[in-house]
Short mmCIF file of C-alpha atoms in Angstrom, two decimals:
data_model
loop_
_atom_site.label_atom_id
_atom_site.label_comp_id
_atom_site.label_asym_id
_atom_site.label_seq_id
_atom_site.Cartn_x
_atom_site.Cartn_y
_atom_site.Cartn_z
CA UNK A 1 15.93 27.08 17.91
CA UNK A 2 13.09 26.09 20.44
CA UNK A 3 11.08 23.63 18.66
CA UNK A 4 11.29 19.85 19.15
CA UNK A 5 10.51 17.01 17.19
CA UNK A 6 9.04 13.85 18.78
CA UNK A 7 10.40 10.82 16.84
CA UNK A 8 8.88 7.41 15.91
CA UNK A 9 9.21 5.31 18.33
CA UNK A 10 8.60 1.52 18.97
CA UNK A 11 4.93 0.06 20.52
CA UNK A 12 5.62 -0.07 24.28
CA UNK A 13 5.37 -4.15 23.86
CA UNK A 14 8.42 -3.87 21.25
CA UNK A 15 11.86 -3.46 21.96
CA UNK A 16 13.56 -3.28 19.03
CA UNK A 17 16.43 -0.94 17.64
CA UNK A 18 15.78 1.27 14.95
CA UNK A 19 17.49 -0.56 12.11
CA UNK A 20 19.37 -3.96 11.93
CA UNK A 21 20.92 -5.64 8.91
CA UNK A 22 21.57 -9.52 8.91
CA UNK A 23 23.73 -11.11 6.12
CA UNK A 24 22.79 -8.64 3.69
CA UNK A 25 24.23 -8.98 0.44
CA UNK A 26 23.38 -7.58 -3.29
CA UNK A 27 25.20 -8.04 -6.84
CA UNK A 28 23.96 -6.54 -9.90
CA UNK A 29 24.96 -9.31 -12.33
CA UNK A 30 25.19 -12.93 -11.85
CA UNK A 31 29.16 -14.40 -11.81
CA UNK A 32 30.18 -10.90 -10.45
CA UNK A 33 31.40 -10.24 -7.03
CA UNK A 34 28.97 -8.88 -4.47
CA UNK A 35 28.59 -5.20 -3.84
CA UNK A 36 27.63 -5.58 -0.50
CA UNK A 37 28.92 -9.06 0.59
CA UNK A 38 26.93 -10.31 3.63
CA UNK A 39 26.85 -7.52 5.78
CA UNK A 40 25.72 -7.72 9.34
CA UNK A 41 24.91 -4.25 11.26
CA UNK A 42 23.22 -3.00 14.30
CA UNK A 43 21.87 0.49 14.43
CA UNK A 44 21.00 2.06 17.84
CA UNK A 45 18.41 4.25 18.75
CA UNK A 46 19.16 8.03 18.55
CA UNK A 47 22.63 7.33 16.90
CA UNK A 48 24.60 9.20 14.32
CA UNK A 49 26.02 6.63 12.14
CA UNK A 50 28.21 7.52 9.09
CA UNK A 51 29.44 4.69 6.20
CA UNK A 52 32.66 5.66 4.88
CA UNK A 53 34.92 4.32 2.39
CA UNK A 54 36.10 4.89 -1.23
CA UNK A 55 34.21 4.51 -4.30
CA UNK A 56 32.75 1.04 -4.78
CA UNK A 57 33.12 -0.24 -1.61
CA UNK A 58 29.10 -0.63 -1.29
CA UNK A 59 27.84 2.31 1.24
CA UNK A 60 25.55 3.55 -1.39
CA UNK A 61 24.31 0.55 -2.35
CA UNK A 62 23.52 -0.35 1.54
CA UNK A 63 21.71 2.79 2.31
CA UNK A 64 19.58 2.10 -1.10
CA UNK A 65 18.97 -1.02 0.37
CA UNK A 66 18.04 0.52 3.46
CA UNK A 67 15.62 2.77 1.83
CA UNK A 68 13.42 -0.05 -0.75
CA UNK A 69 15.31 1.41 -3.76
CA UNK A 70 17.23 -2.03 -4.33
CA UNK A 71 16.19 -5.78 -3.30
CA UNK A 72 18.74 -7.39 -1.96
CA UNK A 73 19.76 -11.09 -3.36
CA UNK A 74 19.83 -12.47 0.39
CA UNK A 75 19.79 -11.81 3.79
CA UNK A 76 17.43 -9.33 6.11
CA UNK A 77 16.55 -5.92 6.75
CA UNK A 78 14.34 -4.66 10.13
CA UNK A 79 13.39 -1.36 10.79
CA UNK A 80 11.90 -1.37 14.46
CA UNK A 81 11.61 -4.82 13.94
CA UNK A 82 9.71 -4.94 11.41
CA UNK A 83 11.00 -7.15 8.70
CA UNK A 84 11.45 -4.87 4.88
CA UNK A 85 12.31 -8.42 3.04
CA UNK A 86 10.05 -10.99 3.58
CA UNK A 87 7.95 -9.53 2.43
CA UNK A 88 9.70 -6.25 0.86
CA UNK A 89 8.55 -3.01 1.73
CA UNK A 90 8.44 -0.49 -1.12
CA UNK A 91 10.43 2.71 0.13
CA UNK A 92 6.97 5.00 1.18
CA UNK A 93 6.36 2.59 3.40
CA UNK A 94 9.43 1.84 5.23
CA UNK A 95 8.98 4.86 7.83
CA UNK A 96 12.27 6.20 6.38
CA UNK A 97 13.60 10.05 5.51
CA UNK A 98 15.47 10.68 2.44
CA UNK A 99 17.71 13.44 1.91
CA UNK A 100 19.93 13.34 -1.51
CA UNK A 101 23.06 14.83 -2.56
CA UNK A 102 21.04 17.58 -5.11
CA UNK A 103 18.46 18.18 -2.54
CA UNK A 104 15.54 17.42 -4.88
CA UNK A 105 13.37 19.78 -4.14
CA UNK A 106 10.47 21.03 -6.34
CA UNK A 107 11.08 23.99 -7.91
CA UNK A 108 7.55 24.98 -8.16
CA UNK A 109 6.32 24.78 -4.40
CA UNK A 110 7.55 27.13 -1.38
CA UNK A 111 9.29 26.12 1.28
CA UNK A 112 6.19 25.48 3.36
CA UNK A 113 5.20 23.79 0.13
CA UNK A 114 7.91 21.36 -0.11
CA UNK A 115 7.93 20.34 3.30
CA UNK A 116 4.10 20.18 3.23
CA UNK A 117 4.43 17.52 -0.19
CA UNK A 118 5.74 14.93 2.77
CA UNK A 119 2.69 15.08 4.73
CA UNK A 120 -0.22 14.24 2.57
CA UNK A 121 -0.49 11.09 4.90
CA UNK A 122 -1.78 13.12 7.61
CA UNK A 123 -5.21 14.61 8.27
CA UNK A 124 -5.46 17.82 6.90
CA UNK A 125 -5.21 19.36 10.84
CA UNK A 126 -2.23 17.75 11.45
CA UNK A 127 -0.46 18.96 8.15
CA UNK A 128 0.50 22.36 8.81
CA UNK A 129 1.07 22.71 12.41
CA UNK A 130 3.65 19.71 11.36
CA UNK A 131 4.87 21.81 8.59
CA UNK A 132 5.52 25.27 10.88
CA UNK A 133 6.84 23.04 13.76
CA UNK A 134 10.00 21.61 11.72
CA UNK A 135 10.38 24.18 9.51
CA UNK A 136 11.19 26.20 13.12
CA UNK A 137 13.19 23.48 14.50
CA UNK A 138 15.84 23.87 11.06
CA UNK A 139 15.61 27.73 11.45
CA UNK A 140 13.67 28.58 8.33
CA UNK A 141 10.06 29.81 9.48
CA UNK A 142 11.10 33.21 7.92
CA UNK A 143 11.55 31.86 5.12
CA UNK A 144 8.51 29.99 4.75
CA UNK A 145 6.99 31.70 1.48
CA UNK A 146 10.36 31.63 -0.88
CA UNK A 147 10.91 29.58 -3.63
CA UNK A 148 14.11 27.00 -3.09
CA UNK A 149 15.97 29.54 -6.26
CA UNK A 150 15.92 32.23 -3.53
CA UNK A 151 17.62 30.30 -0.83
CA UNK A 152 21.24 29.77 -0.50
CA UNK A 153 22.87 26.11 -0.95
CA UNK A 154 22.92 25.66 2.97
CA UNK A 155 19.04 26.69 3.10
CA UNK A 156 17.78 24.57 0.40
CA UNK A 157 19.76 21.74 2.59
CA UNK A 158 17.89 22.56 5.30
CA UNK A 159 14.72 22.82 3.60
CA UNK A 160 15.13 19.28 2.44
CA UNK A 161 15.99 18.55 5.78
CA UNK A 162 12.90 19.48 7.31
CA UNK A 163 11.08 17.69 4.32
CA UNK A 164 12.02 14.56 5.40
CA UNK A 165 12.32 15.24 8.80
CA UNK A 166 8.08 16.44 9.12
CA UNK A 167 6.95 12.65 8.97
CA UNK A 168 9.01 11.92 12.01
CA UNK A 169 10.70 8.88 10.34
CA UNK A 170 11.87 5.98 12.22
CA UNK A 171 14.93 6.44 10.15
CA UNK A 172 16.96 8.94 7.99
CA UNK A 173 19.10 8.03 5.48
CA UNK A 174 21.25 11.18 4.17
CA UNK A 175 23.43 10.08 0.62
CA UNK A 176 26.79 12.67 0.29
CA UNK A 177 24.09 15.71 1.29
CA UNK A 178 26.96 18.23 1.95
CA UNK A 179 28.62 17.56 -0.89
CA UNK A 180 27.55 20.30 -3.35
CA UNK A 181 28.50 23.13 -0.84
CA UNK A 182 31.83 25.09 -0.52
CA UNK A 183 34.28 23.91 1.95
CA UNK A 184 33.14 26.85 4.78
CA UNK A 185 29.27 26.38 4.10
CA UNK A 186 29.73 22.83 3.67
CA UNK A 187 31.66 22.71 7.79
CA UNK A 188 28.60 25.16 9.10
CA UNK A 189 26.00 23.57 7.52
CA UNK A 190 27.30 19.80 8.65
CA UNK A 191 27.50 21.45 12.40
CA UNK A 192 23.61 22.97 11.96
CA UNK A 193 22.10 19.76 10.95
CA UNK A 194 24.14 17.50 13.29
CA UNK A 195 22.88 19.93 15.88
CA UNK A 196 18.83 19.37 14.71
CA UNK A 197 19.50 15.67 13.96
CA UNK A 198 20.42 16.12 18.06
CA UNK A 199 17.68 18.16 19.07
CA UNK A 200 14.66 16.04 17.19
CA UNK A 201 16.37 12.47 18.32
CA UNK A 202 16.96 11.44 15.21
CA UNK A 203 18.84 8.22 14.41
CA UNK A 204 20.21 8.87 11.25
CA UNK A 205 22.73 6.98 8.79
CA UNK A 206 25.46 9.24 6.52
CA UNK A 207 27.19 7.83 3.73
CA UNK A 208 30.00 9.88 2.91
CA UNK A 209 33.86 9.21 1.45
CA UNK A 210 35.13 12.55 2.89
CA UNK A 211 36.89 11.10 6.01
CA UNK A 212 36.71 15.06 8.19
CA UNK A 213 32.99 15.00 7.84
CA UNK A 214 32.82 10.94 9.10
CA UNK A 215 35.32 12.12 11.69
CA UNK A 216 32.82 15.27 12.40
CA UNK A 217 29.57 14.23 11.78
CA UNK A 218 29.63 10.43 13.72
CA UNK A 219 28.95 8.87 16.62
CA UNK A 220 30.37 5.41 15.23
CA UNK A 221 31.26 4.97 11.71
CA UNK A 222 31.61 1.98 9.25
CA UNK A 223 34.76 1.89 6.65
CA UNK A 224 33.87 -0.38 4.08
CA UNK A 225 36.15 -2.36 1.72
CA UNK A 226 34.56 -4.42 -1.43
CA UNK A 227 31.48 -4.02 0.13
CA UNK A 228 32.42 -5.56 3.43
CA UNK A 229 32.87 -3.64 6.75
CA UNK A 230 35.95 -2.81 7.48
CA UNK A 231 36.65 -1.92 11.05
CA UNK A 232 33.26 -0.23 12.80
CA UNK A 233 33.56 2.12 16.01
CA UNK A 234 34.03 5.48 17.54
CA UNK A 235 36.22 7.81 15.38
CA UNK A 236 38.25 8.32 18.27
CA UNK A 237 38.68 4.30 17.81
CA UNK A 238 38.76 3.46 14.55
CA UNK A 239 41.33 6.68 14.15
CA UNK A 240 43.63 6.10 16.77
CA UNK A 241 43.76 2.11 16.71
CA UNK A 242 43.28 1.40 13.31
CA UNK A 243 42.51 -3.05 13.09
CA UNK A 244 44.27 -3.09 8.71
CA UNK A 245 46.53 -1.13 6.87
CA UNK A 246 43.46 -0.40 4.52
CA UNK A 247 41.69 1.41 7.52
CA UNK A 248 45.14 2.96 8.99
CA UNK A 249 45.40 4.85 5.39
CA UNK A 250 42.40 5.63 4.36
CA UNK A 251 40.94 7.31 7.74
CA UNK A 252 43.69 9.96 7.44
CA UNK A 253 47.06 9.45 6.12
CA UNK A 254 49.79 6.67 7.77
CA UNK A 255 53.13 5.33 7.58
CA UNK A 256 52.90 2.34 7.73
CA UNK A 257 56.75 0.75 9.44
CA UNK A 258 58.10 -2.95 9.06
CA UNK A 259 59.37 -3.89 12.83
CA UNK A 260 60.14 -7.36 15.03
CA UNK A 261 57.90 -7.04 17.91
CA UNK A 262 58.66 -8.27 21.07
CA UNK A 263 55.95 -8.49 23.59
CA UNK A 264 54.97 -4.12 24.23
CA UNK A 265 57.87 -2.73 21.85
CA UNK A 266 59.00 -3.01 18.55
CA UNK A 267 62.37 -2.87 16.68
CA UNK A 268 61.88 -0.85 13.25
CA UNK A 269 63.81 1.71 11.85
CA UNK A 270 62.61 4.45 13.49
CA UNK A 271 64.20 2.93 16.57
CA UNK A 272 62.73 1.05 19.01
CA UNK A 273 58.99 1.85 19.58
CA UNK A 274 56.53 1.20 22.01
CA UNK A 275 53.32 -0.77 21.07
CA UNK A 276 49.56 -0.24 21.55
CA UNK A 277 48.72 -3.47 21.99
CA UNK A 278 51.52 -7.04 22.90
CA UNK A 279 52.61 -8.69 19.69
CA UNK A 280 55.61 -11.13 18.40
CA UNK A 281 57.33 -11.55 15.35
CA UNK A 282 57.44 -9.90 11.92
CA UNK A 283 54.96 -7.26 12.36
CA UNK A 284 53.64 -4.22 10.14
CA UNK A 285 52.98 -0.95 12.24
CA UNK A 286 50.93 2.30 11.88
CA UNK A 287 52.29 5.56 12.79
CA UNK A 288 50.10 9.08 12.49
CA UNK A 289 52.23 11.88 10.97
CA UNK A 290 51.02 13.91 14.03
CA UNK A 291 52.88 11.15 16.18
CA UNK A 292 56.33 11.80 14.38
CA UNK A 293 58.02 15.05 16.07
CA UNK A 294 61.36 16.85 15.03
CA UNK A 295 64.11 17.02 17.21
CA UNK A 296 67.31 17.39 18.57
CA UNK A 297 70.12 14.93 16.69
CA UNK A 298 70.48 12.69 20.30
CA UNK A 299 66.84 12.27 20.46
CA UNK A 300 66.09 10.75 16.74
CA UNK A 301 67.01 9.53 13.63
CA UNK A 302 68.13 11.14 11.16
CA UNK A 303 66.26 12.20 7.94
CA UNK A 304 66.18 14.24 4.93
CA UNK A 305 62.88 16.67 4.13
CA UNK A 306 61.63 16.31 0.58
CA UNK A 307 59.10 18.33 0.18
CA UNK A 308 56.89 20.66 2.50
CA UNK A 309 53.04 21.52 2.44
CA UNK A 310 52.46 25.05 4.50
CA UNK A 311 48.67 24.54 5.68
CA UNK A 312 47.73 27.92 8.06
CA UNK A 313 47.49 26.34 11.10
CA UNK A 314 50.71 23.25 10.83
CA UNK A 315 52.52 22.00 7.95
CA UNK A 316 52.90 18.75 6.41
CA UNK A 317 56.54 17.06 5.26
CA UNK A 318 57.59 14.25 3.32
CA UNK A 319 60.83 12.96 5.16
CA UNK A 320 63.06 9.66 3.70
CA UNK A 321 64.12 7.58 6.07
CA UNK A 322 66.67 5.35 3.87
CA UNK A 323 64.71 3.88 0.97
CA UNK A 324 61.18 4.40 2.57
CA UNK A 325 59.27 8.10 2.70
CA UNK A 326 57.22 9.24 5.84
CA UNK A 327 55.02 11.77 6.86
CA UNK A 328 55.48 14.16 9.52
CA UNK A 329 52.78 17.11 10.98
CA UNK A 330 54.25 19.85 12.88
CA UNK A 331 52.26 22.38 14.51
CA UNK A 332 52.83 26.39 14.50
CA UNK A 333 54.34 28.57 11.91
CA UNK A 334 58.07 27.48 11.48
CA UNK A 335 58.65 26.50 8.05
CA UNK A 336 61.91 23.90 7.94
CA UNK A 337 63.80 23.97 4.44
CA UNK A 338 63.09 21.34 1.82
CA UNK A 339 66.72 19.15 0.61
CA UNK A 340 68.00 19.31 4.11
CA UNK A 341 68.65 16.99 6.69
CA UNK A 342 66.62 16.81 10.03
CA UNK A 343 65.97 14.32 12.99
CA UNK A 344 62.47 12.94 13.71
CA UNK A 345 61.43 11.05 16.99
CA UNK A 346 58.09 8.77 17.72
CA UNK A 347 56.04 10.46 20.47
CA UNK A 348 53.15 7.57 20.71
CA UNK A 349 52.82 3.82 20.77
CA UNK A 350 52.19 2.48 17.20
CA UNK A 351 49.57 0.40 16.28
CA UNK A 352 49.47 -2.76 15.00
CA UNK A 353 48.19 -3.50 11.59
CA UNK A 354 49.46 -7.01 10.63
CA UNK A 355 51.42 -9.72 12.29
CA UNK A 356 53.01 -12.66 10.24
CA UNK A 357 50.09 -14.30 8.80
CA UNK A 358 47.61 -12.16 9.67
CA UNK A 359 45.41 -9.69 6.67
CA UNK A 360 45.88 -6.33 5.82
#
């Protein structure tokens, strides 16, 4: 690919980030609680955001918000400083790219067609050098006469893509796009429009509840919980020093240990363990299967396998450890017997996810 896209950017006088939310809340029915319960967030230019969480927890509802399709009941929305709520914006005039889960693409046009539909704002000069120029940044000028029944699943993607893309948006907003592709095209097509989201400078938001495409796809990412956020960083961040139990489980599987910390280490029943970060007390500590290594008998403690998932490239155990089960990754093709007994050792620091009186 060789073509560029120049975004929308800010007047020179204006220094404003593309998007930035400010006590934003929504319900749907009076008496109920919020969806999105005064949420504050700060979008930066050129960034790859993704809003993750499980169902309910308000990241559609935000991005709809976002885009004009709901009103919130308080609090602000700027794009490029621009204020969407007081007034509100409708949606075709927020400067913002939509791409949906089914695509949406009219059946009747071409490809050229389609991505043409978005640019009836321009003069008609403008329109189809636009057009040819993004349809050649996604990799699909050759495929610029077809109808969107003669593309595959990861080509109509695209083609929607590029549709929202051609208006150089100061925004776009992309709602569980990969989800109606199989797992391989779903990984190759994620990578292909990561890589043009790249290329154009696009700052972009992805609401997903597939935690390997948030861990994939993101430059930061926002877990939600009853439509508040959660914990907000790098994946490498939120992954590895996970603030709740909530996030510690939900952004790939945890055990989560009792222990009495004392100052770097903690006393649980996987022995004594070193800690991320000081603590005291009654505390309640994350471990990643991948951090939980079998060994020799002197180096562990001792615990029985229950069951065994063989995965190609590691395999995945359930272990008890007296009345409490754990989970344990080991790399490489050595399958260990289910029913028998074994010794596991912590190879990290744990994290901690709750002291006495503190929220989960």
């Amino acid at each position: 690919m060789t073509a560029t896209l120049e975004p929308v950017r800010p007047m020179p006088t204006a220094q404003h980030g593309p998007l930035t939310l400010t006590d934003l809340t929504k319900r749907y029915a009076p008496g109920l609680p919020p969806v999105v319960g005064g949420l504050s967030l700060e979008v930066r230019a050129g960034e790859l955001l993704t809003l993750l969480g499980p169902s309910g927890c308000g990241k559609t509802t935000t991005l709809r918000l976002i885009a004009g399709l709901e009103q919130p009941d308080s609090g602000s929305i700027e794009i490029l400083g621009r204020s969407m709520t007081a007034p509100f914006v409708p949606p075709e005039r927020r400067g913002v790219g939509l791409v949906f889960q089914d695509y949406a693409l009219f059946p009747h046009l071409s490809v050229l067609g389609n991505v043409l539909f978005g640019l009836r704002h321009l003069p008609r000069t403008q329109r189809l050098p636009r057009a040819q120029e993004t349809l050649a940044l996604v990799g699909l000028t050759v495929f610029a006469s077809r109808m969107p029944h003669q593309l595959s699943g990861g080509q109509q993607q695209r083609v929607a893509l590029a549709r929202a893309l051609a208006p150089r948006p100061a925004l776009l907003l992309l709602d569980e796009p990969f989800s109606n592709l199989d797992a391989q095209l779903r990984h190759s097509t994620r990578q292909e429009v990561r890589a043009i989201l790249r290329q154009s400078n696009t700052t972009a938001i992805l609401v997903t509840h597939d935690q390997e495409e948030a861990l994939a796809f993101s430059d930061r990412l926002v877990l939600m919980r009853g439509g508040h956020i959660e914990q907000i960083g790098t994946p490498q961040e939120v992954y590895a020093a996970p603030r709740t139990a909530f996030v510690a489980n939900f952004l790939g599987r945890s055990n989560l240990l009792s222990g009495t910390a004392s100052g770097q280490t903690a006393r649980t029943a996987l022995g004594l363990l070193p800690l991320m970060q000081s603590a005291s007390g009654p505390v309640l500590l994350s471990v990643r299967a991948e951090h939980l290594a079998f060994c020799d008998a002197a180096e562990g403690v001792e615990v029985r396998i229950l069951s065994r998932e063989f995965r190609g490239r590691d395999a995945s155990y359930t272990v008890q450890l007296g009345s409490q089960e754990l989970l344990v990754h080991e790399a490489g093709g050595l399958l260990r017997p289910e029913n028998n007994l074994a010794h596991v050792r912590v190879t990290h620091a744990a994290t901690v996810v709750r002291e006495l009186g503190g929220q989960a």
